[in-house]
Amino acid sequence: MKIRPIILAAMLAVPVLAMAAAPVINVYKSATCGCCEEWVKHLRAAGFMVDAHNVANPSDMREKMGVPDRLGSCHTAVVNGYAIEGHVPAAEIKRLLAAKPKAKGLAVPAMPLGSPGMEGPRKDPYDVLLVLPDGSTRVYQHYN
């Protein structure tokens, strides 16, 4: 039976093709920021391919992507033309990439405890904000 090797080859190729189609998230962060590294681990665990860049001033990328300073956090990522500012959960990034709204991206301002990469003894409520083209925001998802 020659069908078996063909089926096996096809089964092995599916994950490779899926990975090739997955967008790369470029993360711009400080080399010394532990919570940034934990967020990168969160993204990888969720199936994202991540290219982490240690830079002297991560806020330069936030400015380049047009995300207002008031939405700032400790790192900025870029995926498929969208800015991802701060500790945004991977599920919301996947939702953004599937919906493809007209927006600059997503932001979780500051560094709320309990957000991905900021796990600890407590979980504070926080909002994931959709950053609209004019810099205004609306709540994309609320977390308790």
PDB file of C-alpha atoms in Angstrom:
ATOM      1  CA  MET A   1       0.000   0.000   0.000  1.00  0.00           C
ATOM      2  CA  LYS A   2       1.572   3.221  -1.139  1.00  0.00           C
ATOM      3  CA  ILE A   3      -1.239   5.392   0.176  1.00  0.00           C
ATOM      4  CA  ARG A   4       0.095   5.246   3.732  1.00  0.00           C
ATOM      5  CA  PRO A   5       3.345   7.166   3.013  1.00  0.00           C
ATOM      6  CA  ILE A   6       1.384   9.785   1.084  1.00  0.00           C
ATOM      7  CA  ILE A   7      -1.056  10.268   3.950  1.00  0.00           C
ATOM      8  CA  LEU A   8       1.803  10.472   6.443  1.00  0.00           C
ATOM      9  CA  ALA A   9       3.615  13.053   4.309  1.00  0.00           C
ATOM     10  CA  ALA A  10       0.447  15.128   4.009  1.00  0.00           C
ATOM     11  CA  MET A  11      -0.136  15.002   7.771  1.00  0.00           C
ATOM     12  CA  LEU A  12       3.413  16.170   8.436  1.00  0.00           C
ATOM     13  CA  ALA A  13       3.159  18.984   5.897  1.00  0.00           C
ATOM     14  CA  VAL A  14       0.031  20.565   7.427  1.00  0.00           C
ATOM     15  CA  PRO A  15       1.764  22.004  10.536  1.00  0.00           C
ATOM     16  CA  VAL A  16       4.663  23.276   8.406  1.00  0.00           C
ATOM     17  CA  LEU A  17       2.284  25.024   6.019  1.00  0.00           C
ATOM     18  CA  ALA A  18       0.289  26.472   8.908  1.00  0.00           C
ATOM     19  CA  MET A  19       3.444  27.907  10.453  1.00  0.00           C
ATOM     20  CA  ALA A  20       4.543  29.382   7.141  1.00  0.00           C
ATOM     21  CA  ALA A  21       1.193  31.158   6.834  1.00  0.00           C
ATOM     22  CA  ALA A  22       1.233  32.535  10.381  1.00  0.00           C
ATOM     23  CA  PRO A  23       2.179  36.195  10.577  1.00  0.00           C
ATOM     24  CA  VAL A  24       5.302  37.108  12.505  1.00  0.00           C
ATOM     25  CA  ILE A  25       4.852  39.464  15.430  1.00  0.00           C
ATOM     26  CA  ASN A  26       7.819  41.824  15.776  1.00  0.00           C
ATOM     27  CA  VAL A  27       8.189  42.906  19.401  1.00  0.00           C
ATOM     28  CA  TYR A  28      10.241  45.985  20.307  1.00  0.00           C
ATOM     29  CA  LYS A  29      11.290  45.861  23.949  1.00  0.00           C
ATOM     30  CA  SER A  30      14.022  46.624  26.428  1.00  0.00           C
ATOM     31  CA  ALA A  31      16.610  43.872  26.943  1.00  0.00           C
ATOM     32  CA  THR A  32      16.189  44.129  30.717  1.00  0.00           C
ATOM     33  CA  CYS A  33      12.379  44.006  30.961  1.00  0.00           C
ATOM     34  CA  GLY A  34      11.255  40.681  32.421  1.00  0.00           C
ATOM     35  CA  CYS A  35       7.539  41.256  31.872  1.00  0.00           C
ATOM     36  CA  CYS A  36       8.168  41.909  28.169  1.00  0.00           C
ATOM     37  CA  GLU A  37       9.926  38.541  27.916  1.00  0.00           C
ATOM     38  CA  GLU A  38       6.995  36.884  29.706  1.00  0.00           C
ATOM     39  CA  TRP A  39       4.569  38.455  27.197  1.00  0.00           C
ATOM     40  CA  VAL A  40       6.697  37.095  24.336  1.00  0.00           C
ATOM     41  CA  LYS A  41       6.440  33.621  25.951  1.00  0.00           C
ATOM     42  CA  HIS A  42       2.642  34.096  26.169  1.00  0.00           C
ATOM     43  CA  LEU A  43       2.476  34.859  22.435  1.00  0.00           C
ATOM     44  CA  ARG A  44       4.615  31.855  21.522  1.00  0.00           C
ATOM     45  CA  ALA A  45       2.521  29.570  23.730  1.00  0.00           C
ATOM     46  CA  ALA A  46      -0.544  30.812  21.828  1.00  0.00           C
ATOM     47  CA  GLY A  47       1.027  29.731  18.535  1.00  0.00           C
ATOM     48  CA  PHE A  48       2.460  33.009  17.284  1.00  0.00           C
ATOM     49  CA  MET A  49       5.855  33.286  15.647  1.00  0.00           C
ATOM     50  CA  VAL A  50       7.660  36.098  17.477  1.00  0.00           C
ATOM     51  CA  ASP A  51      10.740  38.048  16.480  1.00  0.00           C
ATOM     52  CA  ALA A  52      11.832  39.988  19.578  1.00  0.00           C
ATOM     53  CA  HIS A  53      14.026  43.066  19.101  1.00  0.00           C
ATOM     54  CA  ASN A  54      15.865  44.573  22.065  1.00  0.00           C
ATOM     55  CA  VAL A  55      15.969  48.307  21.483  1.00  0.00           C
ATOM     56  CA  ALA A  56      17.174  51.298  23.494  1.00  0.00           C
ATOM     57  CA  ASN A  57      13.816  53.088  23.332  1.00  0.00           C
ATOM     58  CA  PRO A  58      10.751  50.885  22.709  1.00  0.00           C
ATOM     59  CA  SER A  59       8.507  53.962  22.598  1.00  0.00           C
ATOM     60  CA  ASP A  60      10.077  54.922  19.252  1.00  0.00           C
ATOM     61  CA  MET A  61       8.052  52.164  17.571  1.00  0.00           C
ATOM     62  CA  ARG A  62       4.872  53.275  19.350  1.00  0.00           C
ATOM     63  CA  GLU A  63       5.421  56.764  17.926  1.00  0.00           C
ATOM     64  CA  LYS A  64       6.227  55.412  14.462  1.00  0.00           C
ATOM     65  CA  MET A  65       2.976  53.399  14.462  1.00  0.00           C
ATOM     66  CA  GLY A  66       0.948  56.457  15.505  1.00  0.00           C
ATOM     67  CA  VAL A  67      -0.184  55.155  18.889  1.00  0.00           C
ATOM     68  CA  PRO A  68      -0.747  58.073  21.299  1.00  0.00           C
ATOM     69  CA  ASP A  69       1.608  58.283  24.287  1.00  0.00           C
ATOM     70  CA  ARG A  70      -1.339  58.132  26.692  1.00  0.00           C
ATOM     71  CA  LEU A  71      -1.778  54.488  25.628  1.00  0.00           C
ATOM     72  CA  GLY A  72       1.863  53.601  26.264  1.00  0.00           C
ATOM     73  CA  SER A  73       3.268  50.571  27.990  1.00  0.00           C
ATOM     74  CA  CYS A  74       6.682  48.915  28.165  1.00  0.00           C
ATOM     75  CA  HIS A  75       6.771  47.354  24.675  1.00  0.00           C
ATOM     76  CA  THR A  76       5.260  47.742  21.220  1.00  0.00           C
ATOM     77  CA  ALA A  77       4.695  44.986  18.692  1.00  0.00           C
ATOM     78  CA  VAL A  78       3.806  45.109  15.014  1.00  0.00           C
ATOM     79  CA  VAL A  79       1.879  42.424  13.139  1.00  0.00           C
ATOM     80  CA  ASN A  80       0.296  42.704   9.681  1.00  0.00           C
ATOM     81  CA  GLY A  81       0.498  46.493   9.853  1.00  0.00           C
ATOM     82  CA  TYR A  82      -1.189  46.738  13.269  1.00  0.00           C
ATOM     83  CA  ALA A  83       0.458  48.104  16.415  1.00  0.00           C
ATOM     84  CA  ILE A  84       0.059  46.042  19.560  1.00  0.00           C
ATOM     85  CA  GLU A  85       0.883  48.206  22.567  1.00  0.00           C
ATOM     86  CA  GLY A  86       1.485  46.615  25.946  1.00  0.00           C
ATOM     87  CA  HIS A  87       0.238  43.404  27.510  1.00  0.00           C
ATOM     88  CA  VAL A  88      -2.513  42.554  25.019  1.00  0.00           C
ATOM     89  CA  PRO A  89      -3.779  38.956  25.334  1.00  0.00           C
ATOM     90  CA  ALA A  90      -2.992  36.721  22.350  1.00  0.00           C
ATOM     91  CA  ALA A  91      -6.699  35.930  21.923  1.00  0.00           C
ATOM     92  CA  GLU A  92      -7.425  39.588  21.162  1.00  0.00           C
ATOM     93  CA  ILE A  93      -4.581  39.767  18.636  1.00  0.00           C
ATOM     94  CA  LYS A  94      -5.989  36.713  16.865  1.00  0.00           C
ATOM     95  CA  ARG A  95      -9.437  38.314  16.869  1.00  0.00           C
ATOM     96  CA  LEU A  96      -7.999  41.554  15.435  1.00  0.00           C
ATOM     97  CA  LEU A  97      -6.179  39.698  12.656  1.00  0.00           C
ATOM     98  CA  ALA A  98      -9.322  37.764  11.749  1.00  0.00           C
ATOM     99  CA  ALA A  99     -11.635  40.817  11.784  1.00  0.00           C
ATOM    100  CA  LYS A 100      -9.185  43.221  10.068  1.00  0.00           C
ATOM    101  CA  PRO A 101     -10.847  46.432  11.301  1.00  0.00           C
ATOM    102  CA  LYS A 102      -9.755  49.870  10.111  1.00  0.00           C
ATOM    103  CA  ALA A 103      -7.566  50.676  13.086  1.00  0.00           C
ATOM    104  CA  LYS A 104      -4.016  51.390  14.166  1.00  0.00           C
ATOM    105  CA  GLY A 105      -4.112  48.396  16.486  1.00  0.00           C
ATOM    106  CA  LEU A 106      -4.713  47.371  20.079  1.00  0.00           C
ATOM    107  CA  ALA A 107      -3.434  48.745  23.362  1.00  0.00           C
ATOM    108  CA  VAL A 108      -3.393  47.850  27.018  1.00  0.00           C
ATOM    109  CA  PRO A 109      -2.084  51.059  28.608  1.00  0.00           C
ATOM    110  CA  ALA A 110       0.325  50.887  31.554  1.00  0.00           C
ATOM    111  CA  MET A 111       1.038  47.438  32.939  1.00  0.00           C
ATOM    112  CA  PRO A 112      -2.053  46.026  34.689  1.00  0.00           C
ATOM    113  CA  LEU A 113      -1.461  43.172  37.096  1.00  0.00           C
ATOM    114  CA  GLY A 114      -2.975  39.955  35.827  1.00  0.00           C
ATOM    115  CA  SER A 115      -2.533  40.767  32.145  1.00  0.00           C
ATOM    116  CA  PRO A 116      -0.327  38.388  30.102  1.00  0.00           C
ATOM    117  CA  GLY A 117       3.264  38.817  31.250  1.00  0.00           C
ATOM    118  CA  MET A 118       2.141  40.613  34.400  1.00  0.00           C
ATOM    119  CA  GLU A 119       0.836  37.610  36.289  1.00  0.00           C
ATOM    120  CA  GLY A 120       1.162  37.852  40.037  1.00  0.00           C
ATOM    121  CA  PRO A 121      -0.634  37.706  43.364  1.00  0.00           C
ATOM    122  CA  ARG A 122      -3.691  39.578  42.090  1.00  0.00           C
ATOM    123  CA  LYS A 123      -5.615  40.335  38.902  1.00  0.00           C
ATOM    124  CA  ASP A 124      -6.738  43.890  38.287  1.00  0.00           C
ATOM    125  CA  PRO A 125      -9.508  44.589  35.780  1.00  0.00           C
ATOM    126  CA  TYR A 126      -8.313  46.166  32.538  1.00  0.00           C
ATOM    127  CA  ASP A 127      -9.465  47.031  29.046  1.00  0.00           C
ATOM    128  CA  VAL A 128      -7.977  46.113  25.700  1.00  0.00           C
ATOM    129  CA  LEU A 129      -8.520  49.202  23.573  1.00  0.00           C
ATOM    130  CA  LEU A 130      -8.977  49.344  19.817  1.00  0.00           C
ATOM    131  CA  VAL A 131      -6.932  52.315  18.600  1.00  0.00           C
ATOM    132  CA  LEU A 132      -8.849  53.941  15.771  1.00  0.00           C
ATOM    133  CA  PRO A 133      -7.207  55.737  12.804  1.00  0.00           C
ATOM    134  CA  ASP A 134      -7.696  59.165  14.429  1.00  0.00           C
ATOM    135  CA  GLY A 135      -6.049  58.022  17.686  1.00  0.00           C
ATOM    136  CA  SER A 136      -9.294  57.735  19.609  1.00  0.00           C
ATOM    137  CA  THR A 137     -10.140  54.428  21.277  1.00  0.00           C
ATOM    138  CA  ARG A 138     -13.010  52.159  22.113  1.00  0.00           C
ATOM    139  CA  VAL A 139     -13.081  49.166  24.415  1.00  0.00           C
ATOM    140  CA  TYR A 140     -12.360  46.047  22.385  1.00  0.00           C
ATOM    141  CA  GLN A 141     -12.514  43.638  25.323  1.00  0.00           C
ATOM    142  CA  HIS A 142     -12.800  44.035  29.090  1.00  0.00           C
ATOM    143  CA  TYR A 143     -10.995  41.677  31.474  1.00  0.00           C
ATOM    144  CA  ASN A 144     -11.870  41.166  35.144  1.00  0.00           C
TER     145      ASN A 144
END
